[in-house]
Short mmCIF file of C-alpha atoms in Angstrom, two decimals:
data_model
loop_
_atom_site.label_atom_id
_atom_site.label_comp_id
_atom_site.label_asym_id
_atom_site.label_seq_id
_atom_site.Cartn_x
_atom_site.Cartn_y
_atom_site.Cartn_z
CA MET A 1289 16.59 -29.84 -8.62
CA PRO A 1290 12.02 -29.93 -9.53
CA SER A 1291 11.13 -30.31 -12.89
CA ILE A 1292 10.17 -27.00 -14.60
CA GLN A 1293 6.36 -28.34 -15.46
CA PRO A 1294 5.49 -29.09 -12.26
CA ILE A 1295 7.28 -25.76 -10.57
CA TYR A 1296 4.56 -23.45 -12.75
CA ARG A 1297 1.92 -25.88 -12.11
CA ASN A 1298 2.39 -26.02 -8.23
CA ALA A 1299 2.53 -21.87 -8.81
CA PHE A 1300 -0.11 -21.12 -10.37
CA ILE A 1301 -2.67 -23.33 -8.35
CA GLY A 1302 -1.13 -21.58 -5.23
CA PHE A 1303 -1.75 -18.21 -5.73
CA PHE A 1304 -5.40 -19.27 -8.06
CA LEU A 1305 -6.50 -20.29 -4.38
CA VAL A 1306 -5.10 -17.09 -2.71
CA THR A 1307 -6.73 -15.17 -5.43
CA ILE A 1308 -9.87 -16.64 -6.29
CA THR A 1309 -11.04 -17.69 -2.41
CA SER A 1310 -9.98 -13.86 -1.89
CA TYR A 1311 -12.68 -12.76 -4.87
CA ILE A 1312 -15.51 -15.13 -4.46
CA LEU A 1313 -15.42 -15.04 -0.75
CA LYS A 1314 -16.44 -12.45 2.15
CA ALA A 1315 -12.78 -10.74 2.89
CA GLN A 1316 -11.00 -11.16 5.76
CA GLU A 1317 -7.50 -10.11 6.81
CA LEU A 1318 -6.41 -11.46 10.31
CA TYR A 1319 -4.03 -14.00 8.69
CA PRO A 1320 -2.16 -15.85 10.94
CA LEU A 1321 1.04 -15.98 9.63
CA THR A 1322 1.61 -13.24 8.35
CA GLU A 1323 1.30 -9.38 9.00
CA PRO A 1324 -1.88 -7.13 6.86
CA ALA A 1325 0.00 -3.62 6.48
CA SER A 1326 -3.04 -2.68 9.37
CA THR A 1327 -1.55 -1.04 13.22
CA LEU A 1328 -3.21 -2.23 16.50
CA PRO A 1329 -5.08 0.56 17.10
CA LYS A 1330 -3.90 3.41 19.65
CA ASN A 1331 -2.95 2.26 23.37
CA VAL A 1332 -4.09 -1.29 22.97
CA LEU A 1333 -1.82 -3.73 23.65
CA GLY A 1334 -2.26 -7.31 22.46
CA ILE A 1335 -0.85 -10.87 24.21
CA ARG A 1336 0.11 -13.95 21.04
CA ILE A 1337 0.76 -17.15 21.91
CA PHE A 1338 2.18 -19.44 19.29
CA SER A 1339 3.32 -22.53 18.77
CA GLU A 1340 5.57 -24.04 15.52
CA ASN A 1341 5.90 -28.10 15.83
CA TYR A 1342 7.01 -31.01 13.31
CA ARG A 1343 7.82 -34.29 13.76
CA ASP A 1344 11.58 -35.06 13.12
CA LYS A 1345 11.63 -38.86 13.98
CA PRO A 1346 11.92 -39.85 16.61
CA TYR A 1347 10.95 -36.03 18.19
CA ILE A 1348 8.86 -32.65 18.19
CA ARG A 1349 10.11 -30.20 17.19
CA THR A 1350 8.60 -27.69 18.76
CA MET A 1351 8.88 -23.67 18.89
CA GLN A 1352 6.87 -21.44 21.49
CA GLY A 1353 7.17 -17.78 20.84
CA LEU A 1354 5.41 -15.50 23.76
CA ARG A 1355 5.14 -11.89 22.15
CA PHE A 1356 3.89 -8.44 23.31
CA MET A 1357 2.41 -6.00 20.57
CA TYR A 1358 1.44 -2.46 21.47
CA GLY A 1359 -0.55 0.23 20.00
CA ILE A 1360 1.88 3.81 20.11
CA THR A 1361 -0.42 5.57 17.45
CA LYS A 1362 -3.01 4.73 15.18
CA ASN A 1363 0.09 4.50 12.64
CA TRP A 1364 2.62 3.06 14.55
CA THR A 1365 2.74 -0.62 16.50
CA LEU A 1366 5.46 -2.67 17.88
CA TYR A 1367 6.37 -6.16 19.31
CA THR A 1368 8.71 -8.39 20.79
CA THR A 1369 8.39 -12.14 21.01
CA SER A 1370 10.48 -13.74 23.05
CA ILE A 1371 11.05 -17.52 21.26
CA PHE A 1372 12.10 -20.75 22.82
CA SER A 1373 12.32 -23.99 20.99
CA ASN A 1374 14.11 -27.38 21.12
CA HIS A 1375 15.72 -26.64 17.23
CA HIS A 1376 19.13 -25.79 18.02
CA GLY A 1377 21.81 -28.09 20.13
CA GLU A 1378 24.71 -26.15 23.03
CA LYS A 1379 27.67 -26.53 19.43
CA PHE A 1380 27.79 -27.34 16.07
CA PRO A 1381 28.05 -31.02 15.26
CA LEU A 1382 30.74 -33.15 14.35
CA GLU A 1383 32.11 -32.14 11.34
CA PHE A 1384 30.04 -29.40 10.38
CA PRO A 1385 28.34 -28.38 7.66
CA PHE A 1386 29.82 -32.33 5.48
CA HIS A 1387 28.68 -34.88 8.43
CA ASN A 1388 24.85 -34.84 8.46
CA THR A 1389 23.78 -31.56 8.18
CA PRO A 1390 20.76 -30.88 8.81
CA GLU A 1391 21.29 -32.75 11.61
CA ARG A 1392 18.20 -34.86 11.94
CA GLY A 1393 16.87 -37.39 14.89
CA VAL A 1394 18.94 -35.71 17.75
CA LYS A 1395 17.10 -34.57 21.10
CA TYR A 1396 18.20 -31.19 21.52
CA PRO A 1397 17.48 -28.74 25.04
CA TYR A 1398 14.54 -27.08 25.18
CA LYS A 1399 15.44 -23.37 26.08
CA TYR A 1400 15.12 -19.84 25.54
CA ASN A 1401 16.75 -18.87 22.51
CA GLY A 1402 16.29 -14.95 22.32
CA GLN A 1403 14.38 -12.19 21.77
CA HIS A 1404 12.39 -11.29 18.32
CA PHE A 1405 11.77 -7.09 17.78
CA TYR A 1406 9.06 -5.64 15.11
CA THR A 1407 7.68 -2.56 14.25
CA LYS A 1408 4.80 -2.07 11.92
CA TYR A 1409 4.35 1.94 11.07
CA ARG A 1410 1.10 2.13 8.32
CA LEU A 1411 2.47 5.04 5.36
CA LEU A 1412 -0.64 4.75 3.78
CA SER A 1413 -4.25 4.28 4.67
CA ILE A 1414 -7.38 4.54 2.02
CA ASP A 1415 -10.80 4.21 3.53
CA LYS A 1416 -14.22 3.95 1.36
CA LYS A 1417 -17.22 2.61 1.41
CA ASN A 1418 -16.40 -1.96 1.66
CA GLU A 1419 -12.78 -0.46 -0.10
CA HIS A 1420 -9.66 0.17 2.11
CA PHE A 1421 -5.96 -0.34 0.92
CA ARG A 1422 -3.06 0.59 3.27
CA ILE A 1423 0.62 0.47 2.99
CA ALA A 1424 2.82 -0.63 5.72
CA LEU A 1425 6.98 -0.46 6.33
CA TYR A 1426 8.15 -3.06 8.94
CA GLY A 1427 11.40 -3.14 10.54
CA GLU A 1428 12.56 -6.14 12.66
CA GLY A 1429 15.85 -7.84 14.26
CA THR A 1430 16.57 -10.90 16.40
CA ILE A 1431 19.18 -11.63 18.96
CA VAL A 1432 19.77 -15.45 19.60
CA LYS A 1433 22.12 -17.52 20.86
CA THR A 1434 21.84 -20.63 18.35
CA THR A 1435 24.16 -22.90 16.69
CA HIS A 1436 21.15 -22.40 13.66
CA HIS A 1437 22.37 -25.51 10.54
CA GLU A 1438 21.20 -24.07 7.74
CA SER A 1439 22.24 -20.70 5.53
CA GLU A 1440 18.05 -19.66 4.87
CA PRO A 1441 18.32 -17.32 8.09
CA ASN A 1442 14.92 -16.92 10.28
CA LEU A 1443 14.28 -13.82 12.01
CA LEU A 1444 11.05 -14.72 13.55
CA MET A 1445 11.28 -18.22 14.67
CA GLY A 1446 15.27 -17.47 16.08
CA ASP A 1447 16.84 -19.35 14.10
CA ASN A 1448 19.82 -16.45 14.28
CA SER A 1449 20.31 -12.90 14.62
CA GLY A 1450 19.62 -10.31 12.07
CA ILE A 1451 18.20 -7.48 11.29
CA GLY A 1452 15.73 -7.50 8.15
CA GLY A 1453 12.19 -4.43 7.00
CA GLY A 1454 9.81 -4.71 4.14
CA THR A 1455 6.88 -3.48 3.06
CA ILE A 1456 3.22 -5.27 3.24
CA ILE A 1457 0.09 -3.75 1.11
CA THR A 1458 -3.20 -5.18 1.89
CA TYR A 1459 -5.45 -3.98 -0.50
CA LEU A 1460 -9.77 -4.60 0.58
CA LYS A 1461 -12.85 -4.02 -1.83
CA ASN A 1462 -16.04 -5.61 -0.91
CA LYS A 1463 -15.40 -9.38 -1.22
CA TRP A 1464 -11.98 -9.51 -2.44
CA ALA A 1465 -9.24 -8.77 -0.12
CA ILE A 1466 -5.39 -9.47 -0.71
CA SER A 1467 -2.28 -9.38 1.05
CA GLY A 1468 1.23 -9.49 0.05
CA THR A 1469 4.76 -8.97 1.62
CA ALA A 1470 8.28 -8.31 0.23
CA GLY A 1471 11.20 -8.56 2.76
CA TYR A 1472 14.87 -8.85 3.10
CA ILE A 1473 16.84 -10.09 5.98
CA LYS A 1474 20.43 -9.57 6.75
CA SER A 1475 21.83 -12.16 8.91
CA PHE A 1476 24.21 -11.78 11.08
CA GLY A 1477 26.56 -15.43 12.17
CA ILE A 1478 27.44 -17.10 14.65
CA THR A 1479 30.99 -17.99 17.02
CA ASN A 1480 30.92 -21.04 18.57
CA ILE A 1481 32.23 -24.35 18.99
CA THR A 1482 32.42 -28.00 17.13
CA PRO A 1483 34.07 -31.17 18.31
CA ASP A 1484 37.33 -32.40 16.77
CA PRO A 1485 36.99 -35.84 15.10
CA ILE A 1486 39.64 -37.02 17.26
CA PRO A 1487 37.58 -37.10 20.71
CA ALA A 1488 40.92 -36.31 22.90
CA LEU A 1489 41.44 -33.01 21.05
CA PRO A 1490 39.71 -29.71 22.62
CA ASP A 1491 36.38 -28.54 20.99
CA ILE A 1492 37.03 -25.85 17.65
CA PRO A 1493 36.02 -23.23 17.18
CA ILE A 1494 34.34 -21.96 14.34
CA ARG A 1495 32.78 -19.01 13.08
CA VAL A 1496 29.06 -19.96 10.76
CA GLU A 1497 27.92 -17.16 8.88
CA TYR A 1498 24.12 -17.66 7.14
CA GLY A 1499 22.72 -16.36 3.72
CA ASP A 1500 20.85 -12.99 3.34
CA ALA A 1501 17.10 -13.49 2.14
CA TYR A 1502 14.57 -11.88 0.00
CA THR A 1503 11.41 -13.06 1.68
CA PHE A 1504 7.43 -12.55 0.45
CA SER A 1505 4.16 -13.62 0.63
CA LEU A 1506 0.38 -13.88 -0.06
CA SER A 1507 -2.00 -13.84 1.94
CA GLY A 1508 -6.08 -14.60 0.95
CA GLY A 1509 -9.10 -14.95 3.68
CA TYR A 1510 -12.44 -16.09 3.79
CA LEU A 1511 -14.97 -15.31 6.83
CA LEU A 1512 -17.44 -18.69 6.49
CA PHE A 1513 -19.54 -17.78 9.87
CA PRO A 1514 -21.31 -15.41 10.83
CA ARG A 1515 -23.22 -14.49 6.89
CA GLU A 1516 -24.14 -11.18 8.70
CA TYR A 1517 -22.07 -9.53 11.35
CA GLU A 1518 -25.13 -8.71 13.85
CA SER A 1519 -23.01 -9.06 17.77
CA TYR A 1520 -20.15 -9.09 19.20
CA ASP A 1521 -21.14 -12.53 20.99
CA GLN A 1522 -21.57 -14.06 17.25
CA THR A 1523 -18.32 -16.94 16.99
CA ASN A 1524 -16.13 -15.89 13.72
CA ILE A 1525 -14.73 -18.60 12.01
CA ASN A 1526 -11.98 -17.69 8.82
CA LEU A 1527 -9.98 -19.58 6.36
CA TYR A 1528 -7.32 -18.27 4.62
CA ILE A 1529 -4.42 -19.90 2.20
CA GLU A 1530 -0.97 -17.88 3.30
CA LEU A 1531 2.32 -18.06 0.47
CA THR A 1532 5.21 -17.44 1.68
CA GLY A 1533 8.55 -18.20 0.68
CA LYS A 1534 12.15 -16.98 0.12
CA ARG A 1535 15.32 -16.75 -1.56
CA PHE A 1536 18.12 -16.68 -0.21
CA GLY A 1537 22.23 -17.01 0.14
CA ALA A 1538 24.75 -19.87 0.68
CA GLY A 1539 26.37 -19.78 4.25
CA SER A 1540 30.01 -20.12 4.85
CA VAL A 1541 32.06 -21.27 8.05
CA ASP A 1542 35.78 -20.12 9.13
CA MET A 1543 37.73 -22.82 11.16
CA PHE A 1544 39.44 -22.43 13.95
CA LYS A 1545 38.04 -19.09 14.31
CA GLY A 1546 40.79 -16.29 15.75
CA THR A 1547 43.52 -18.89 15.83
CA ASP A 1548 46.79 -19.10 13.39
CA LEU A 1549 45.23 -21.97 11.77
CA GLU A 1550 41.97 -20.37 11.37
CA TYR A 1551 40.91 -21.05 7.51
CA ARG A 1552 37.27 -20.99 5.34
CA LEU A 1553 35.65 -24.31 3.79
CA LEU A 1554 35.38 -24.84 0.75
CA ASP A 1555 31.70 -24.10 -0.34
CA SER A 1556 31.64 -26.34 -3.17
CA ASN A 1557 31.18 -29.09 -0.65
CA TYR A 1558 28.69 -27.60 0.93
CA PRO A 1559 25.60 -29.78 1.66
CA ASP A 1560 22.20 -28.47 -0.01
CA ALA A 1561 21.51 -27.21 2.69
CA PHE A 1562 24.05 -24.77 3.38
CA ARG A 1563 23.89 -23.66 0.20
CA LYS A 1564 21.64 -20.83 -1.80
CA GLY A 1565 18.24 -22.42 -2.00
CA PHE A 1566 15.22 -21.03 -3.47
CA PHE A 1567 10.85 -22.40 -1.62
CA ILE A 1568 8.00 -21.35 -1.64
CA ASP A 1569 5.33 -22.92 1.46
CA ILE A 1570 1.56 -22.61 1.10
CA SER A 1571 -0.26 -22.77 4.34
CA PRO A 1572 -3.75 -23.16 5.15
CA SER A 1573 -5.89 -22.19 8.26
CA ILE A 1574 -8.66 -22.15 10.23
CA GLN A 1575 -9.29 -19.35 13.05
CA ALA A 1576 -11.94 -18.57 15.48
CA ILE A 1577 -12.87 -15.32 16.98
CA ILE A 1578 -14.71 -15.20 19.97
CA LYS A 1579 -16.87 -12.38 21.18
CA SER A 1580 -14.63 -10.56 19.05
CA ASN A 1581 -11.54 -10.41 20.96
CA LEU A 1582 -9.60 -13.94 21.37
CA ARG A 1583 -8.52 -15.38 18.37
CA ILE A 1584 -7.46 -19.11 17.99
CA ASP A 1585 -5.37 -20.21 15.13
CA ALA A 1586 -4.47 -23.45 13.52
CA SER A 1587 -2.34 -23.66 10.71
CA LEU A 1588 -0.78 -26.49 8.26
CA THR A 1589 2.50 -25.63 6.14
CA LEU A 1590 3.19 -27.98 2.85
CA PRO A 1591 5.50 -27.19 0.14
CA LEU A 1592 4.27 -26.04 -3.21
CA LEU A 1593 8.15 -24.77 -4.91
CA GLY A 1594 11.05 -26.85 -3.43
CA ILE A 1595 11.62 -27.03 0.01
CA THR A 1596 13.24 -25.01 3.25
CA TYR A 1597 16.04 -27.49 4.79
CA ALA A 1598 15.33 -25.56 8.07
CA LYS A 1599 12.01 -27.33 9.41
CA GLN A 1600 10.11 -30.34 7.86
CA TYR A 1601 6.86 -31.34 6.48
CA PRO A 1602 4.08 -30.49 7.55
CA LEU A 1603 5.04 -27.83 10.32
CA ILE A 1604 1.97 -27.70 12.46
CA THR A 1605 1.32 -24.08 13.66
CA LEU A 1606 -1.31 -23.34 16.25
CA GLY A 1607 -1.33 -19.32 18.08
CA MET A 1608 -3.56 -17.83 20.82
CA GLN A 1609 -4.27 -13.46 20.66
CA TYR A 1610 -5.51 -11.09 22.93
CA TYR A 1611 -6.29 -7.97 23.25
CA PHE A 1612 -5.78 -5.42 26.34
CA TYR A 1613 -8.04 -1.70 25.58
CA LEU A 1614 -6.02 0.46 28.57
CA MET B 49 -34.69 3.13 47.86
CA ARG B 50 -37.80 4.39 46.34
CA LYS B 51 -37.07 8.14 47.17
CA PHE B 52 -33.76 6.95 45.51
CA LEU B 53 -34.32 5.79 42.33
CA PHE B 54 -36.69 8.65 41.58
CA THR B 55 -33.93 11.25 42.39
CA CYS B 56 -32.21 8.75 39.80
CA LEU B 57 -35.29 9.22 37.70
CA LEU B 58 -35.30 13.45 37.72
CA VAL B 59 -31.82 13.95 37.06
CA GLY B 60 -31.81 11.42 33.91
CA LEU B 61 -34.46 13.23 32.52
CA SER B 62 -33.33 16.54 33.85
CA ILE B 63 -29.96 15.44 31.50
CA GLY B 64 -32.07 14.75 29.01
CA LEU B 65 -34.46 17.52 28.85
CA ASN B 66 -30.95 19.73 29.11
CA ALA B 67 -29.14 18.07 26.30
CA GLN B 68 -27.80 20.44 23.22
CA TYR B 69 -27.27 17.59 21.49
CA SER B 70 -28.75 14.25 20.50
CA ASN B 71 -28.76 10.73 18.52
CA ILE B 72 -25.21 11.40 17.85
CA ASN B 73 -24.34 8.83 14.50
CA ILE B 74 -20.91 8.25 12.97
CA SER B 75 -20.39 6.19 9.97
CA ILE B 76 -17.16 4.45 9.60
CA ALA B 77 -15.30 3.24 7.13
CA GLY B 78 -13.16 0.97 6.47
CA LEU B 79 -14.73 -1.69 8.75
CA THR B 80 -14.21 -5.33 7.88
CA CYS B 81 -14.67 -7.29 11.15
CA SER B 82 -16.50 -7.45 14.28
CA GLN B 83 -12.63 -7.35 16.23
CA CYS B 84 -12.45 -4.29 14.17
CA SER B 85 -15.91 -2.76 14.99
CA LYS B 86 -15.08 -3.58 18.33
CA SER B 87 -11.73 -1.51 18.60
CA VAL B 88 -13.60 1.53 17.81
CA GLU B 89 -16.33 1.21 20.46
CA MET B 90 -13.05 0.77 22.92
CA GLN B 91 -11.87 3.48 21.59
CA LEU B 92 -14.64 5.44 21.89
CA LYS B 93 -15.85 5.17 25.37
CA LYS B 94 -12.95 6.27 26.46
CA LEU B 95 -14.13 9.59 26.08
CA LYS B 96 -15.13 10.91 28.88
CA PHE B 97 -17.91 12.67 27.46
CA VAL B 98 -19.45 9.17 25.80
CA THR B 99 -21.66 7.82 28.10
CA HIS B 100 -23.16 4.97 25.50
CA VAL B 101 -21.86 3.24 22.61
CA ASN B 102 -24.84 1.70 20.17
CA MET B 103 -22.34 -0.04 17.65
CA ASP B 104 -24.39 -1.06 14.43
CA LEU B 105 -22.11 -3.86 12.98
CA LYS B 106 -23.95 -4.35 9.45
CA ALA B 107 -24.23 -0.95 8.81
CA THR B 108 -20.79 -0.12 10.58
CA THR B 109 -22.23 3.14 12.46
CA ALA B 110 -21.66 3.83 15.96
CA ASN B 111 -25.31 5.62 17.63
CA ILE B 112 -23.72 7.60 20.60
CA THR B 113 -25.02 9.11 23.91
CA THR B 114 -23.29 11.80 25.50
CA ARG B 115 -23.17 13.85 28.42
CA ASN B 116 -23.63 18.20 27.33
CA GLN B 117 -19.86 19.16 26.96
CA VAL B 118 -19.25 16.49 23.48
CA ASP B 119 -16.04 17.70 21.20
CA PHE B 120 -16.49 16.09 18.01
CA TYR B 121 -13.17 16.45 16.79
CA ALA B 122 -12.13 13.98 19.66
CA LEU B 123 -15.25 11.25 18.49
CA ALA B 124 -13.52 11.67 15.07
CA LYS B 125 -9.93 10.87 16.33
CA ALA B 126 -11.18 8.34 18.61
CA VAL B 127 -12.43 6.26 15.55
CA SER B 128 -9.61 7.65 13.83
CA ASN B 129 -7.24 5.76 16.75
CA ALA B 130 -8.73 2.46 16.55
CA GLY B 131 -7.16 2.33 12.80
CA PHE B 132 -10.51 3.62 10.52
CA SER B 133 -11.81 6.58 8.95
CA VAL B 134 -15.26 8.75 9.09
CA LYS B 135 -17.48 8.28 6.72
CA ASN B 136 -19.55 11.08 8.91
CA ILE B 137 -20.92 12.92 11.14
CA THR B 138 -24.59 13.08 12.00
CA ALA B 139 -26.39 14.68 14.82
CA MET B 140 -29.56 16.50 15.99
CA LEU B 141 -28.58 20.40 16.83
CA HIS B 142 -31.03 21.33 20.14
CA LEU B 143 -30.52 25.55 18.51
CA GLU B 144 -32.94 26.95 21.58
CA LYS B 145 -30.39 25.83 24.26
CA MET B 146 -27.54 27.08 22.07
CA VAL B 147 -26.56 31.18 22.09
CA ALA B 148 -27.60 32.05 18.74
CA GLN B 149 -24.90 34.81 17.46
CA ASN B 150 -26.88 35.28 14.44
CA GLU B 151 -29.17 33.30 12.22
CA GLN B 152 -26.43 30.83 11.06
CA CYS B 153 -24.19 30.82 13.65
CA TYR B 154 -24.91 28.98 17.24
CA LEU B 155 -22.68 29.13 20.13
CA TYR B 156 -22.92 26.13 23.12
CA GLN B 157 -19.40 26.24 26.08
CA ASP B 158 -16.65 25.50 24.01
CA ASN B 159 -17.90 24.73 20.53
CA SER B 160 -19.37 27.27 18.41
CA PHE B 161 -22.01 25.71 15.18
CA TRP B 162 -21.35 27.49 11.72
CA ILE B 163 -24.97 26.30 9.86
CA LEU B 164 -24.45 26.55 5.94
CA LYS B 165 -28.19 27.36 5.03
CA ALA B 166 -30.14 28.73 7.56
CA PRO B 167 -32.21 26.94 9.63
CA THR B 168 -35.71 26.62 9.78
CA SER B 169 -36.63 25.01 13.00
CA LYS B 170 -35.15 25.08 16.11
CA LEU B 171 -34.64 20.81 16.16
CA ILE B 172 -32.05 20.89 13.41
CA THR B 173 -30.16 17.40 12.14
CA VAL B 174 -27.17 18.36 10.64
CA GLN B 175 -24.06 16.60 9.06
CA PHE B 176 -20.50 17.91 9.96
CA ILE B 177 -18.35 19.41 7.17
CA GLY B 178 -14.75 19.18 6.93
CA LYS B 179 -11.97 16.21 6.82
CA ALA B 180 -11.99 15.38 10.27
CA PHE B 181 -15.32 14.52 9.04
CA GLY B 182 -14.55 13.01 6.36
CA ASN B 183 -15.29 15.17 3.41
CA SER B 184 -14.00 18.64 2.27
CA ALA B 185 -14.38 22.07 3.81
CA SER B 186 -15.52 24.79 2.58
CA ASN B 187 -13.01 27.01 1.91
CA LYS B 188 -15.24 30.49 3.00
CA ASP B 189 -13.87 32.30 6.43
CA TYR B 190 -16.07 31.17 9.51
CA SER B 191 -14.08 33.23 11.72
CA ILE B 192 -17.26 35.71 12.79
CA CYS B 193 -18.17 32.32 14.49
CA GLN B 194 -15.57 31.87 16.92
CA ALA B 195 -15.15 29.01 20.18
CA SER B 196 -12.18 26.60 20.41
CA ASN B 197 -13.91 23.99 18.93
CA GLN B 198 -15.22 25.62 15.43
CA TYR B 199 -17.80 23.43 13.83
CA ILE B 200 -19.17 23.96 9.95
CA VAL B 201 -22.42 21.77 9.49
CA MET B 202 -25.02 21.15 7.27
CA PRO B 203 -28.56 20.85 7.62
CA LEU B 204 -30.18 17.36 6.41
#
């Protein structure tokens, strides 16, 4: 467990960076990693390709999302994302979760994991001169078949199936803009197999349940260029700092699932990666918007409080997005 | 070729000379980026009666050029569909090209305009009044000035 003083120091630094950045500098809310309360304009089709990468020696773990977005009404937006990655094996590792969890340095196939669905409804929008305040509700769900090793659930990156929802609040006044999200993930388990320690014996069916999670984020942005908007052709350069965090429960593993030998593994022996946890990451980002449409983002994610075992730091996330006005 | 260009010029001039509305200006609240302004412009351009949209990114206003049949509620709805709000809509009304029902009520095609202060000239710049146009509507009943689209306007 980290000592108390660094925890509060790190948390203060992170919060300070987000708020002071947004307050002093000209605000932007087109966050690379989190969603603002604003929705897509009506009848706009958006396409986003994004990629999350980190080093897992000697390999690079990579995940790609291909997202289609549509503004059904001015208040209601739908997304669907196809998720591809080399994060997960076809079956659970030997002696899961006691031996080598999370499993590092193992080659996994790059494959289609499944589909993520997201909907956002803007409940409230108050627009004034140089000010707007918005509240939105969101819901999400993921259907994947992946042997995720850690108790921490993650829907967007396709680690496990589940549903979630929450609230987004975005407030902008003059040069100050801030956006926050609070949500919940209800994870679904997976029934798969793990090799028997005795090679001659058949694989063992197991049922893995993941923790549920409270999720939260706080984001601020800064318009670096241009100093004044004059034309759509001006390239916008934006800088962002985002805090993303999660508090999640422990997982559970049932061995010989569906047979007479079925039993639940004692959680007192679980490794840290399969226990309940809490972390906050900090992500500085840079973004270019070309001809007021094509968005290109690059983010670096580092630990601020605690760590996630589901990934390794630093994470590099790249994104590209374009709107079609139908 | 010269005949064709001359005909186009005549048609263009005649459209301008016959215009009932000109200098239509929409001031938009909540715009915080050029991509936001582009979204508003694209929604406005979808309207069949809009021929040109000139967005002022600094002032967050849109100056609209239109054909004769203008639906000002549709202009406000287009801004709303883009995800923003109308701060106000102003336009120049050419009253001599409309039908005067009385000194404060003017009609043209599907539109009726109740002018809150009796106009002193036939060419007036007005601000549209009502919730759709970013301000509170008057509680008075102006049903004597009827059409499919009823507008209450205040001369500026």
